[in-house]
Amino acid sequence: MAVYTDINEVELKAFLAEYDTGALLSFKGIAEGVENSNFLLHTDKGALILTLYEKRVEKGDLPFFLGLMHHLSDKGLSCPLPLPRKDGALLGELAGRPAALISFLEGMWLRKPEAVHCRAVGEAAAALHLAGEGFELTRRNALDLPGWQSLWAKARARADEVSPGLQAEIDAELAHLVTCWPQHLPEGVIHADLFPDNVFFLGDAVSGLIDFYFACNDAYAYDLSICLNAWCFEKDGSYNITKGKAMIEGYLSVRSLSEAEVAALPVLCRGSALRFLLTRLYDWLTTPAGALVVKKDPLEYLRKLRFHQAVITAGEYGWPQ
Amino acid sequence: MAVYTDINEVELKAFLAEYDTGALLSFKGIAEGVENSNFLLHTDKGALILTLYEKRVEKGDLPFFLGLMHHLSDKGLSCPLPLPRKDGALLGELAGRPAALISFLEGMWLRKPEAVHCRAVGEAAAALHLAGEGFELTRRNALDLPGWQSLWAKARARADEVSPGLQAEIDAELAHLVTCWPQHLPEGVIHADLFPDNVFFLGDAVSGLIDFYFACNDAYAYDLSICLNAWCFEKDGSYNITKGKAMIEGYLSVRSLSEAEVAALPVLCRGSALRFLLTRLYDWLTTPAGALVVKKDPLEYLRKLRFHQAVITAGEYGWPQ
């Protein structure tokens, strides 16, 4: 749920005057995205999304994110497309915040995805990896291993408030990852947050990917490991190998993986589970009571991390043997 | 901001199968309404609102609310229209809650209304009063004087936590209103919550009224007093007589008021200011920290109440002399 900033009709009209959108018919704050404020606009030319970038998004990163959406869309990937203003800029300002108008994608994110959807997400992730080739801007992954260490330094002292023993467990995991984090895997643009709420479906087919505000340059196989974490566990914490197999097969139908990528998958899954454990833990400890966001349970990712710690080969995720 | 209940695509499809809506293309939780959960749906036949009635709405009142929208719409008032299911019912069930599909009204509510809009709201309120005639169902105003007394009994002990002296001030006001609350004024169906967020505009014209979930049978002039409270004060607490005059003129252009109604306006304004003071005070004291709603300031209505206490005649609101 995210409408951090309300807007009034006077400033909205001034903002829209810089675009060629047609007449505004309605705007509604929508419960979508956790970093920004989003509004669904109807104009007499169709529907649009208005995004106000709140302070968690670095303004300097916006040209990367908005340019990437244009690049991916040009390559045939279905994703929201920032509309240029009359002066050509992709970014304006509204209510004191950087703001963009973005095409509206029909489709629904699935609260109860099944294996057929996991296969489609695997395909879409691989298609995104191929489509990102040739994009001229780059962005370091701010949530890479050094990023996790910085985050951990801010949360470590209070980790045991959330779960006794958590401090020692994360200390040990980080020490392990420092020694064996894979280097030199094939890399390029990754989505880095391809959770169910960022993948729209019409029927069983992907209609588009959204929310590129964690996109960055990193190992392709790391992006796949994020998807396995986000899509292939059941509510009871168990790994669903049918979903994992479908996702991996979907991915491989579009892009093949090297032996090094396959071998690295278990440690990449540990890393991505730790990444979400740490950001959720940090948010858990720092989000003020009364904030208009639902805090996500960090321990969901502790359970996933423990699963990955026991995995030895990618076959346990459903890799074709 | 209100999406208290999330829904999944499986239950939504089962719900929609009872209607003839066309294919579902998207649904988004929207930040609109404070009592219910609302979703904006796109189908290949157009946009719809899906409302899930949360526990603050009495299920027994829903036939009144939904029937009233149909009645008003039949009389030519622009308001959302509940869609009948294939079996004719206006109400279904979704996620364990009563739920209705309602036509989508284009238009925007104004964060910064001006006098021209106040005039249009006066006209719309009077038009609603006339259109409600002949509606066969009735609903007592649960927030009438006895209702305020019940609410006050639940908040009284802690009122001074919000503002020192508040307990004695509300005690005195209630005692005053008991002695002089007007009886036998012309009455019928009133909206009872015609705040800016419940009136949509396209340009400077009203495009529709929404949110009939406080509608009831009560004095028409009491409804006008709610509008004066809701629209004609500035952020600094001052009464804007230009707006009040415009609203009253707008109302009178559609429906005339009796001498008794005009004479009662100051006490009606005191009552409606107290009504919102009391519900906000109760919510302030009982809404848990961390709830996904913005608590509204009760003291805004204490300041309005004090203004009305000093008013002697309707001329001070802008009544034509």
XYZ file of C-alpha atoms in Angstrom:
642
model
C 0.000 0.000 0.000
C 1.606 3.189 -1.045
C 0.291 6.690 -1.378
C 2.821 8.625 0.639
C 2.053 11.943 -1.015
C -1.372 13.224 -1.946
C -1.627 15.644 -4.838
C -4.137 18.352 -5.586
C -5.881 19.090 -8.862
C -4.144 22.446 -9.282
C -0.590 21.072 -9.243
C -1.643 17.985 -11.217
C -3.073 20.124 -14.028
C 0.106 22.201 -14.130
C 2.173 18.996 -14.311
C 0.029 17.485 -17.072
C 0.171 20.690 -19.119
C 3.769 19.701 -19.959
C 2.515 16.506 -21.623
C 0.231 15.649 -24.494
C -2.080 13.326 -22.542
C -5.585 14.400 -23.475
C -8.107 15.672 -20.923
C -7.887 14.336 -17.385
C -11.036 12.464 -16.321
C -10.033 11.006 -12.944
C -7.097 10.099 -10.740
C -6.965 7.633 -7.877
C -4.182 6.779 -5.486
C -3.455 3.068 -5.844
C -2.097 0.497 -3.436
C 0.820 -0.580 -5.592
C 4.566 -0.283 -5.177
C 6.247 0.138 -1.808
C 8.866 2.776 -2.563
C 6.816 5.390 -4.424
C 3.379 7.012 -4.586
C 1.303 5.822 -7.515
C -1.891 7.161 -9.096
C -4.038 5.662 -11.808
C -5.188 8.373 -14.216
C -7.956 8.145 -16.781
C -7.711 10.587 -19.663
C -9.846 10.771 -22.767
C -6.952 9.030 -24.558
C -6.706 6.126 -22.080
C -5.220 5.123 -18.741
C -1.838 6.172 -17.333
C 0.180 5.634 -14.182
C 1.598 8.673 -12.411
C 4.543 7.849 -10.155
C 5.958 10.238 -7.568
C 9.429 9.142 -6.537
C 9.772 9.277 -2.786
C 13.037 9.710 -0.982
C 14.000 6.011 -0.944
C 14.675 6.233 -4.670
C 17.918 8.002 -5.584
C 17.098 10.772 -8.004
C 20.390 10.117 -9.807
C 19.217 6.584 -10.628
C 16.018 7.693 -12.384
C 17.581 8.140 -15.858
C 18.790 4.527 -15.621
C 15.361 3.193 -14.612
C 13.338 5.237 -17.100
C 15.850 4.736 -19.919
C 15.868 0.990 -19.234
C 12.081 0.772 -19.583
C 12.374 2.499 -22.956
C 15.206 0.212 -24.028
C 13.395 -2.980 -22.985
C 10.170 -1.843 -24.605
C 12.026 -1.071 -27.837
C 13.391 -4.635 -27.716
C 9.857 -6.006 -27.527
C 9.568 -6.674 -23.798
C 6.187 -5.665 -22.383
C 6.836 -3.150 -19.620
C 5.554 0.298 -18.662
C 6.809 3.038 -20.950
C 7.607 6.512 -19.574
C 5.876 9.187 -21.635
C 8.068 12.030 -22.818
C 7.032 15.571 -21.965
C 6.581 18.077 -24.762
C 10.209 19.106 -24.161
C 11.400 15.496 -24.492
C 12.227 14.939 -20.805
C 11.003 11.707 -19.188
C 10.845 13.265 -15.750
C 8.914 16.204 -14.316
C 8.249 17.449 -10.809
C 5.031 17.271 -8.793
C 4.410 18.055 -5.121
C 8.145 18.668 -4.730
C 9.055 15.203 -5.970
C 10.452 13.857 -9.232
C 7.485 12.422 -11.109
C 6.882 10.460 -14.298
C 3.860 9.553 -16.393
C 3.992 5.924 -17.428
C 1.854 3.840 -19.740
C -0.754 1.679 -18.008
C -0.339 -2.076 -18.449
C -3.437 -4.219 -18.213
C -2.988 -7.471 -16.316
C -3.097 -8.721 -12.748
C -0.433 -9.924 -10.396
C -1.159 -13.329 -8.966
C -1.680 -13.891 -5.259
C -1.757 -17.656 -5.914
C 0.674 -18.434 -8.741
C 0.916 -22.009 -10.000
C 3.644 -23.913 -11.834
C 2.438 -22.714 -15.246
C 2.993 -19.135 -14.085
C 6.441 -19.952 -12.702
C 7.385 -21.275 -16.127
C 6.156 -18.040 -17.713
C 8.147 -15.963 -15.213
C 11.293 -17.978 -15.984
C 10.789 -17.215 -19.665
C 10.133 -13.543 -18.950
C 13.231 -13.195 -16.753
C 15.421 -14.717 -19.458
C 13.783 -12.527 -22.113
C 14.535 -9.490 -19.955
C 18.186 -10.571 -19.647
C 18.502 -10.827 -23.426
C 16.579 -7.596 -24.057
C 18.800 -5.661 -21.649
C 21.873 -6.298 -23.793
C 23.076 -3.129 -25.474
C 21.542 -0.756 -22.915
C 24.162 1.953 -22.612
C 23.694 2.978 -18.960
C 24.833 0.897 -16.021
C 23.919 0.844 -12.347
C 25.815 -0.979 -9.648
C 23.649 -3.257 -7.513
C 23.386 -1.271 -4.273
C 22.209 -4.456 -2.568
C 25.215 -6.607 -3.428
C 27.459 -8.342 -0.874
C 29.131 -5.104 0.322
C 25.636 -3.557 0.415
C 24.428 -6.397 2.652
C 27.356 -5.821 4.977
C 26.503 -2.119 5.319
C 22.867 -2.906 5.976
C 23.810 -5.564 8.496
C 26.003 -3.102 10.366
C 22.895 -0.962 10.912
C 20.618 -3.815 12.022
C 22.992 -6.252 13.743
C 22.801 -4.904 17.297
C 19.021 -5.365 17.434
C 18.665 -8.527 15.344
C 18.054 -10.767 18.337
C 14.989 -8.654 19.212
C 13.353 -10.153 16.150
C 14.509 -13.720 16.760
C 16.932 -14.958 19.417
C 20.169 -16.218 17.823
C 19.585 -14.297 14.590
C 22.693 -12.164 15.073
C 25.045 -15.140 15.209
C 23.279 -16.877 12.331
C 23.577 -13.911 9.975
C 27.176 -13.263 11.064
C 28.030 -16.828 10.083
C 26.146 -16.656 6.790
C 27.837 -13.421 5.735
C 31.248 -14.869 6.643
C 30.466 -17.889 4.488
C 29.278 -15.842 1.515
C 32.371 -13.626 1.648
C 34.537 -16.698 1.121
C 32.558 -18.311 -1.691
C 30.482 -15.641 -3.491
C 30.901 -16.439 -7.204
C 32.837 -14.032 -9.392
C 32.872 -13.658 -13.173
C 29.447 -15.114 -13.862
C 27.751 -13.791 -17.002
C 26.150 -10.516 -16.100
C 24.112 -7.668 -17.475
C 20.881 -5.886 -16.632
C 18.752 -7.738 -14.066
C 15.368 -6.829 -12.578
C 16.482 -7.802 -9.051
C 12.948 -7.683 -7.611
C 10.844 -9.955 -9.820
C 8.311 -10.864 -7.151
C 4.720 -11.842 -7.989
C 3.458 -8.270 -7.530
C 5.793 -7.127 -10.285
C 4.601 -9.580 -12.949
C 1.219 -9.012 -14.589
C -0.753 -11.825 -16.189
C -3.731 -11.976 -18.503
C -4.973 -15.537 -18.220
C -1.860 -17.710 -17.820
C 0.348 -15.499 -20.011
C 2.636 -12.740 -18.768
C 1.241 -9.389 -19.943
C 4.117 -7.330 -18.611
C 6.815 -6.722 -16.015
C 6.717 -3.643 -13.815
C 8.664 -1.816 -11.090
C 12.232 -1.592 -12.369
C 13.405 0.464 -9.383
C 15.866 -2.148 -8.167
C 17.160 -2.972 -11.660
C 20.952 -2.973 -11.927
C 23.906 -4.768 -13.463
C 24.630 -8.075 -11.808
C 24.829 -11.807 -12.546
C 21.912 -13.111 -14.576
C 21.796 -16.284 -12.499
C 21.450 -14.175 -9.352
C 18.214 -12.753 -10.822
C 16.980 -16.308 -11.390
C 17.821 -17.135 -7.764
C 15.660 -14.188 -6.634
C 12.772 -15.573 -8.700
C 13.179 -19.047 -7.188
C 13.003 -17.499 -3.725
C 10.043 -15.291 -4.582
C 7.858 -17.765 -6.489
C 8.706 -21.356 -5.586
C 8.112 -21.597 -1.846
C 4.716 -22.404 -0.363
C 3.092 -20.518 2.504
C 4.130 -23.334 4.872
C 7.799 -22.636 4.021
C 8.366 -25.736 1.873
C 10.133 -25.523 -1.483
C 7.880 -26.597 -4.363
C 10.177 -28.413 -6.769
C 7.442 -28.636 -9.411
C 7.334 -24.844 -9.543
C 11.141 -24.638 -9.444
C 11.476 -27.107 -12.320
C 8.898 -25.184 -14.357
C 10.649 -21.877 -13.717
C 14.079 -23.249 -14.645
C 12.711 -24.930 -17.787
C 11.022 -21.687 -18.754
C 14.256 -19.784 -18.277
C 16.293 -22.333 -20.254
C 13.817 -22.233 -23.140
C 14.950 -18.642 -23.758
C 18.535 -18.411 -22.440
C 20.969 -21.193 -21.607
C 23.131 -21.146 -18.487
C 26.828 -21.979 -18.273
C 28.135 -24.780 -16.035
C 29.500 -22.131 -13.685
C 26.064 -20.504 -13.376
C 24.391 -23.834 -12.646
C 27.014 -24.744 -10.051
C 26.626 -21.346 -8.386
C 22.855 -21.531 -8.045
C 22.758 -22.794 -4.423
C 25.075 -20.058 -3.155
C 23.240 -17.423 -5.225
C 19.974 -18.558 -3.632
C 21.568 -18.192 -0.200
C 22.683 -14.699 -1.135
C 19.316 -13.580 -2.458
C 17.501 -15.047 0.554
C 19.888 -13.119 2.802
C 19.339 -9.925 0.767
C 15.584 -9.985 1.440
C 16.090 -11.142 5.018
C 18.328 -8.122 5.630
C 16.155 -5.476 3.965
C 13.065 -6.803 5.723
C 14.905 -6.958 9.025
C 16.120 -3.385 8.604
C 12.611 -2.181 7.708
C 11.149 -4.147 10.609
C 13.460 -2.418 13.053
C 13.195 1.083 11.598
C 9.640 1.515 10.243
C 7.777 3.686 12.742
C 4.563 2.328 14.237
C 1.687 3.944 12.392
C 3.466 4.112 9.025
C 1.186 3.403 6.094
C 2.994 0.247 5.031
C 2.583 -3.371 5.964
C 5.844 -4.639 7.408
C 6.961 -7.879 5.756
C 8.117 -10.735 7.935
C 11.923 -11.074 7.819
C 11.779 -14.584 9.240
C 10.111 -15.892 6.075
C 13.505 -15.359 4.458
C 15.406 -16.877 7.372
C 13.472 -20.094 6.751
C 14.274 -19.925 3.031
C 17.934 -19.264 3.785
C 18.103 -22.352 5.983
C 16.599 -24.418 3.162
C 19.270 -23.212 0.737
C 22.053 -23.870 3.250
C 21.239 -27.585 2.961
C 21.172 -27.609 -0.852
C 24.243 -28.989 -2.610
C 23.362 -29.010 -6.314
C 20.955 -27.183 -8.608
C 19.135 -30.482 -9.115
C 17.497 -29.918 -5.758
C 15.838 -26.826 -7.237
C 14.489 -28.835 -10.159
C 17.407 -28.470 -12.540
C 17.079 -31.018 -15.358
C 19.285 -33.999 -14.481
C -6.584 5.307 2.312
C -8.469 2.102 2.484
C -7.696 -1.396 1.342
C -8.406 -3.377 4.463
C -8.857 -6.670 2.651
C -6.749 -7.926 -0.227
C -8.372 -10.292 -2.681
C -6.890 -12.977 -4.874
C -7.571 -13.654 -8.518
C -9.211 -17.022 -7.822
C -11.956 -15.666 -5.570
C -12.353 -12.542 -7.714
C -12.988 -14.633 -10.838
C -15.556 -16.736 -8.973
C -17.262 -13.534 -7.775
C -17.301 -11.964 -11.245
C -18.713 -15.140 -12.809
C -22.054 -14.176 -11.212
C -22.083 -10.932 -13.233
C -22.078 -10.026 -16.897
C -19.045 -7.710 -16.761
C -16.899 -8.735 -19.698
C -13.349 -10.053 -19.307
C -11.303 -8.777 -16.371
C -8.168 -6.914 -17.469
C -6.833 -5.510 -14.188
C -7.745 -4.633 -10.627
C -6.050 -2.208 -8.263
C -6.749 -1.421 -4.644
C -7.513 2.299 -4.427
C -7.060 4.824 -1.668
C -10.669 5.937 -1.514
C -13.344 5.611 1.146
C -12.559 5.123 4.802
C -15.103 2.487 5.807
C -14.673 -0.093 3.036
C -12.102 -1.700 0.749
C -12.294 -0.458 -2.815
C -10.788 -1.754 -6.054
C -10.782 -0.206 -9.499
C -11.401 -2.879 -12.132
C -10.832 -2.585 -15.850
C -12.838 -4.994 -18.005
C -13.108 -5.118 -21.757
C -16.471 -3.363 -21.322
C -15.106 -0.504 -19.189
C -14.173 0.444 -15.646
C -15.952 -0.645 -12.445
C -15.562 -0.171 -8.726
C -15.593 -3.242 -6.501
C -16.480 -2.455 -2.881
C -15.990 -4.900 -0.023
C -18.054 -3.839 2.959
C -15.981 -4.025 6.107
C -17.422 -4.507 9.538
C -18.129 -0.823 10.225
C -20.984 -0.984 7.717
C -24.102 -2.761 9.008
C -24.988 -5.502 6.547
C -28.669 -4.833 7.222
C -28.238 -1.278 5.884
C -26.843 -2.350 2.510
C -30.232 -2.751 0.770
C -31.008 0.852 1.753
C -27.684 2.183 0.423
C -27.670 0.187 -2.810
C -31.377 0.724 -3.437
C -30.956 4.452 -2.843
C -28.214 4.692 -5.465
C -30.553 3.014 -7.947
C -33.432 5.297 -7.000
C -31.350 8.484 -7.268
C -29.840 7.390 -10.555
C -33.313 6.654 -11.938
C -34.284 10.200 -10.938
C -31.409 11.589 -12.980
C -28.851 12.213 -10.232
C -25.315 11.202 -11.250
C -24.125 8.650 -8.732
C -22.538 5.205 -8.812
C -24.957 2.481 -9.860
C -24.733 -1.004 -8.330
C -24.678 -3.643 -11.053
C -27.140 -6.471 -10.650
C -25.822 -10.014 -10.680
C -27.217 -12.491 -13.189
C -29.693 -13.544 -10.461
C -30.799 -9.938 -9.937
C -29.140 -9.449 -6.533
C -27.165 -6.234 -5.991
C -24.914 -7.846 -3.422
C -22.517 -10.792 -3.545
C -19.823 -12.086 -1.231
C -16.050 -11.904 -1.644
C -13.284 -12.719 0.828
C -15.945 -13.378 3.456
C -17.432 -9.899 3.085
C -20.553 -8.516 1.435
C -19.398 -7.045 -1.869
C -20.905 -5.043 -4.720
C -19.834 -4.082 -8.222
C -20.578 -0.438 -8.889
C -20.333 1.690 -12.014
C -17.208 3.844 -12.253
C -17.779 7.602 -12.284
C -15.199 9.759 -13.988
C -14.345 12.974 -12.172
C -12.037 14.179 -9.429
C -12.657 15.337 -5.932
C -11.175 18.714 -5.211
C -8.466 19.235 -2.631
C -8.793 23.003 -3.133
C -12.450 23.815 -3.823
C -13.400 27.395 -4.610
C -16.688 29.316 -4.325
C -17.846 28.156 -7.755
C -17.577 24.563 -6.541
C -19.411 25.347 -3.314
C -22.277 26.705 -5.376
C -22.320 23.511 -7.435
C -22.323 21.378 -4.266
C -25.256 23.385 -2.885
C -27.167 22.684 -6.092
C -26.220 18.996 -5.995
C -27.291 18.604 -2.342
C -30.676 20.163 -3.079
C -31.056 18.017 -6.197
C -30.314 14.949 -4.075
C -32.974 16.005 -1.559
C -35.566 16.310 -4.303
C -34.472 13.093 -6.048
C -34.725 11.109 -2.815
C -38.466 11.775 -2.560
C -40.457 8.638 -3.164
C -37.679 6.227 -2.167
C -39.560 3.512 -0.339
C -36.920 2.423 2.202
C -35.963 4.449 5.261
C -32.981 4.464 7.561
C -32.745 6.230 10.871
C -29.717 8.487 11.232
C -27.519 6.457 13.576
C -25.511 9.621 14.215
C -28.395 11.781 15.457
C -28.546 13.469 18.870
C -29.145 10.203 20.800
C -26.354 8.671 18.693
C -23.966 11.486 19.701
C -24.841 10.862 23.343
C -23.982 7.148 23.025
C -20.717 7.941 21.278
C -19.869 10.564 23.876
C -20.442 8.051 26.674
C -17.678 5.924 25.139
C -15.193 8.786 24.640
C -15.988 11.173 27.495
C -13.615 9.772 30.132
C -10.570 10.254 27.881
C -11.569 13.452 26.068
C -9.215 15.658 28.059
C -6.279 13.534 26.828
C -6.889 15.094 23.424
C -7.398 18.633 24.668
C -7.640 19.849 28.298
C -11.150 21.098 29.062
C -12.724 19.229 26.147
C -14.868 17.072 28.435
C -16.621 20.040 30.059
C -17.014 21.824 26.737
C -18.734 18.885 25.026
C -20.866 18.196 28.108
C -22.144 21.781 27.931
C -22.722 21.675 24.173
C -24.705 18.435 24.349
C -26.802 19.851 27.207
C -27.531 22.907 25.076
C -28.447 20.911 21.984
C -30.818 18.687 23.983
C -32.820 21.748 24.954
C -33.009 23.400 21.551
C -32.519 20.786 18.799
C -35.144 21.626 16.181
C -38.046 19.236 15.633
C -40.431 18.908 12.687
C -38.171 20.415 10.050
C -38.805 19.128 6.509
C -36.998 15.844 6.183
C -36.277 13.045 3.782
C -33.229 11.255 2.412
C -29.971 13.098 3.122
C -26.384 12.182 2.166
C -25.059 13.103 5.624
C -21.382 12.979 4.551
C -21.098 15.270 1.536
C -17.453 16.168 2.071
C -15.177 17.193 -0.803
C -13.910 13.622 -1.282
C -17.463 12.494 -2.008
C -18.173 14.990 -4.789
C -16.567 14.476 -8.193
C -15.997 17.311 -10.620
C -15.116 17.528 -14.288
C -13.948 21.072 -14.785
C -16.117 23.208 -12.508
C -19.229 21.026 -12.880
C -20.254 18.238 -10.514
C -19.906 14.917 -12.362
C -21.351 12.818 -9.548
C -21.837 12.170 -5.852
C -20.404 9.051 -4.236
C -20.232 7.180 -0.934
C -23.818 6.956 0.297
C -22.883 4.857 3.329
C -24.042 7.444 5.854
C -27.233 8.306 3.945
C -30.372 8.284 6.093
C -33.641 10.073 6.759
C -33.155 13.361 8.549
C -33.751 17.096 8.144
C -32.708 18.452 4.753
C -31.317 21.592 6.362
C -29.095 19.431 8.571
C -27.489 18.064 5.382
C -26.858 21.624 4.215
C -25.256 22.397 7.593
C -22.875 19.439 7.095
C -21.886 20.876 3.701
C -21.257 24.327 5.189
C -18.961 22.733 7.769
C -17.193 20.563 5.216
C -16.659 23.076 2.402
C -16.746 26.647 3.697
C -13.941 26.837 6.253
C -10.364 27.631 5.305
C -7.314 25.694 6.501
C -6.633 28.465 9.045
C -10.041 27.788 10.662
C -11.798 30.898 9.380
C -15.277 30.742 7.856
C -15.315 31.857 4.200
C -18.595 33.693 3.788
C -18.104 33.978 0.019
C -18.121 30.193 -0.203
C -21.038 29.944 2.231
C -23.062 32.465 0.228
C -22.338 30.587 -2.995
C -23.334 27.258 -1.452
C -26.579 28.620 -0.028
C -27.456 30.352 -3.306
C -26.751 27.128 -5.171
C -29.000 25.212 -2.801
C -31.815 27.783 -3.039
C -31.685 27.732 -6.838
C -32.964 24.145 -6.662
C -34.940 23.867 -3.423
C -36.325 26.623 -1.201
C -36.073 26.524 2.585
C -38.812 27.342 5.056
C -38.428 30.076 7.656
C -38.047 27.411 10.309
C -35.176 25.805 8.384
C -33.388 29.132 7.967
C -33.828 29.988 11.648
C -32.491 26.543 12.653
C -29.326 26.760 10.575
C -26.992 27.982 13.370
C -28.040 25.223 15.769
C -27.913 22.632 12.968
C -24.352 23.748 12.190
C -23.455 23.330 15.864
C -24.936 19.829 15.781
C -23.132 18.754 12.636
C -19.829 20.199 13.889
C -20.307 18.217 17.104
C -21.163 15.072 15.117
C -17.802 15.120 13.300
C -15.960 16.228 16.431
C -17.350 13.191 18.268
C -16.684 10.572 15.573
C -13.167 11.901 15.035
C -12.559 11.996 18.769
C -13.775 8.419 19.147
C -11.603 7.253 16.239
C -8.645 9.193 17.622
C -8.935 7.416 20.957
C -9.623 3.930 19.592
C -7.705 3.563 16.312
C -4.679 1.384 17.077
C -1.244 2.750 16.257
C -0.137 1.190 13.005
C -3.628 1.023 11.476
C -3.684 1.789 7.774
C -5.749 4.947 8.108
C -4.827 8.560 8.639
C -6.480 9.767 11.821
C -8.376 13.008 11.281
C -7.919 15.833 13.738
C -10.958 16.150 16.039
C -9.933 19.645 17.102
C -10.593 20.999 13.607
C -14.266 20.474 14.455
C -13.943 21.918 17.940
C -12.793 25.168 16.303
C -15.757 25.067 13.886
C -18.150 24.355 16.728
C -16.890 27.418 18.608
C -17.465 29.533 15.489
C -21.069 28.345 15.242
C -21.676 28.952 18.946
C -21.189 32.671 18.269
C -23.528 32.747 15.246
C -27.015 34.148 15.793
C -28.627 34.239 12.354
C -28.176 32.448 9.026
C -27.061 35.765 7.545
C -23.679 35.149 9.151
C -23.318 32.092 6.911
C -24.084 34.147 3.825
C -27.851 33.803 3.755
C -29.330 36.400 1.391
C -30.487 39.351 3.506
